[in-house]
Amino acid sequence: QVQPLESGGGSVQVGGSLRLSCQLSRNPADAYCLVWSRQAPGKEREEVASLYTLHGNKYYPASVKGRFTISQDSAQNSIYLQMDSLKVEDTAMYYCAAEWRRDGNCVPNFWGQGTQVTVSS
């Protein structure tokens, strides 16, 4: 599949907010799940948000729970990641992907190139 396209990254101060966008080639509501992940230098890649479209269930790891929110907009063929109360440790490259296969597994094969988020104190 064609790679998703992330945008909206940038440099912000601790406590600030950013809204990341991910442009898809088709309606995200048709996906099995939608995912945002990130990777910082020296750290393992971490899934930070997922949305299972059937019932709209959302999942977040403890590291971002209460601060990040994933959503989708069918009219724009986009998914979003609202990030609030940003911390220095949120600094990373952020990636998005959609799993179109409906086999009960959320393991996207094609990710975007990423958008950089830098949080400074």
PDB file of C-alpha atoms in Angstrom, residues 19-86:
ATOM      1  CA  ARG A  19      -1.893  17.937  17.022  1.00  0.00           C
ATOM      2  CA  LEU A  20      -0.411  15.453  14.579  1.00  0.00           C
ATOM      3  CA  SER A  21      -2.196  14.555  11.357  1.00  0.00           C
ATOM      4  CA  CYS A  22      -1.937  11.456   9.206  1.00  0.00           C
ATOM      5  CA  GLN A  23      -3.217  11.488   5.644  1.00  0.00           C
ATOM      6  CA  LEU A  24      -4.442   8.144   4.344  1.00  0.00           C
ATOM      7  CA  SER A  25      -5.495   7.144   0.829  1.00  0.00           C
ATOM      8  CA  ARG A  26      -8.868   5.814   1.932  1.00  0.00           C
ATOM      9  CA  ASN A  27     -11.477   6.143   4.636  1.00  0.00           C
ATOM     10  CA  PRO A  28      -9.904   5.250   7.994  1.00  0.00           C
ATOM     11  CA  ALA A  29     -13.304   3.997   9.151  1.00  0.00           C
ATOM     12  CA  ASP A  30     -12.768   1.067   6.769  1.00  0.00           C
ATOM     13  CA  ALA A  31      -9.599   0.018   8.598  1.00  0.00           C
ATOM     14  CA  TYR A  32      -9.513  -2.634  11.275  1.00  0.00           C
ATOM     15  CA  CYS A  33      -7.345  -0.456  13.469  1.00  0.00           C
ATOM     16  CA  LEU A  34      -5.443   2.802  13.361  1.00  0.00           C
ATOM     17  CA  VAL A  35      -2.128   3.230  15.134  1.00  0.00           C
ATOM     18  CA  TRP A  36       0.348   5.890  16.192  1.00  0.00           C
ATOM     19  CA  SER A  37       3.811   4.884  17.370  1.00  0.00           C
ATOM     20  CA  ARG A  38       7.014   6.707  18.202  1.00  0.00           C
ATOM     21  CA  GLN A  39      10.719   6.090  18.471  1.00  0.00           C
ATOM     22  CA  ALA A  40      13.287   8.162  20.302  1.00  0.00           C
ATOM     23  CA  PRO A  41      17.072   7.784  20.011  1.00  0.00           C
ATOM     24  CA  GLY A  42      18.280   4.898  22.152  1.00  0.00           C
ATOM     25  CA  LYS A  43      14.765   3.666  22.845  1.00  0.00           C
ATOM     26  CA  GLU A  44      12.625   0.873  21.485  1.00  0.00           C
ATOM     27  CA  ARG A  45       9.718   1.751  19.240  1.00  0.00           C
ATOM     28  CA  GLU A  46       6.608   2.338  21.316  1.00  0.00           C
ATOM     29  CA  GLU A  47       2.949   2.242  20.335  1.00  0.00           C
ATOM     30  CA  VAL A  48       1.338   5.326  21.854  1.00  0.00           C
ATOM     31  CA  ALA A  49      -2.239   5.042  20.613  1.00  0.00           C
ATOM     32  CA  SER A  50      -4.523   2.660  18.771  1.00  0.00           C
ATOM     33  CA  LEU A  51      -8.132   2.827  17.676  1.00  0.00           C
ATOM     34  CA  TYR A  52     -10.175  -0.243  16.800  1.00  0.00           C
ATOM     35  CA  THR A  53     -12.871   1.013  14.469  1.00  0.00           C
ATOM     36  CA  LEU A  54     -15.614  -1.568  14.983  1.00  0.00           C
ATOM     37  CA  HIS A  55     -16.606  -0.216  18.385  1.00  0.00           C
ATOM     38  CA  GLY A  56     -14.322   2.799  18.601  1.00  0.00           C
ATOM     39  CA  ASN A  57     -12.174   1.330  21.357  1.00  0.00           C
ATOM     40  CA  LYS A  58      -8.998   3.258  22.087  1.00  0.00           C
ATOM     41  CA  TYR A  59      -5.859   2.130  23.884  1.00  0.00           C
ATOM     42  CA  TYR A  60      -2.915   4.029  25.321  1.00  0.00           C
ATOM     43  CA  PRO A  61       0.135   2.963  27.294  1.00  0.00           C
ATOM     44  CA  ALA A  62       0.684   4.383  30.764  1.00  0.00           C
ATOM     45  CA  SER A  63       3.377   6.706  29.445  1.00  0.00           C
ATOM     46  CA  VAL A  64       0.825   8.834  27.554  1.00  0.00           C
ATOM     47  CA  LYS A  65      -2.556   7.902  29.008  1.00  0.00           C
ATOM     48  CA  GLY A  66      -4.574  10.960  29.931  1.00  0.00           C
ATOM     49  CA  ARG A  67      -2.448  13.221  27.744  1.00  0.00           C
ATOM     50  CA  PHE A  68      -2.794  11.813  24.201  1.00  0.00           C
ATOM     51  CA  THR A  69      -5.976  11.237  22.201  1.00  0.00           C
ATOM     52  CA  ILE A  70      -6.343   9.394  18.900  1.00  0.00           C
ATOM     53  CA  SER A  71      -9.206  10.170  16.529  1.00  0.00           C
ATOM     54  CA  GLN A  72     -10.186   9.855  12.884  1.00  0.00           C
ATOM     55  CA  ASP A  73     -12.055  11.935  10.321  1.00  0.00           C
ATOM     56  CA  SER A  74     -13.667   9.997   7.480  1.00  0.00           C
ATOM     57  CA  ALA A  75     -14.372  13.151   5.467  1.00  0.00           C
ATOM     58  CA  GLN A  76     -10.662  13.990   5.386  1.00  0.00           C
ATOM     59  CA  ASN A  77      -9.324  10.419   5.189  1.00  0.00           C
ATOM     60  CA  SER A  78      -7.191  11.349   8.163  1.00  0.00           C
ATOM     61  CA  ILE A  79      -6.309  10.236  11.643  1.00  0.00           C
ATOM     62  CA  TYR A  80      -5.046  12.517  14.381  1.00  0.00           C
ATOM     63  CA  LEU A  81      -3.066  12.439  17.571  1.00  0.00           C
ATOM     64  CA  GLN A  82      -3.793  15.249  20.008  1.00  0.00           C
ATOM     65  CA  MET A  83      -0.906  15.577  22.446  1.00  0.00           C
ATOM     66  CA  ASP A  84      -1.312  17.692  25.563  1.00  0.00           C
ATOM     67  CA  SER A  85       0.857  18.360  28.615  1.00  0.00           C
ATOM     68  CA  LEU A  86       3.922  17.383  26.643  1.00  0.00           C
TER      69      LEU A  86
END
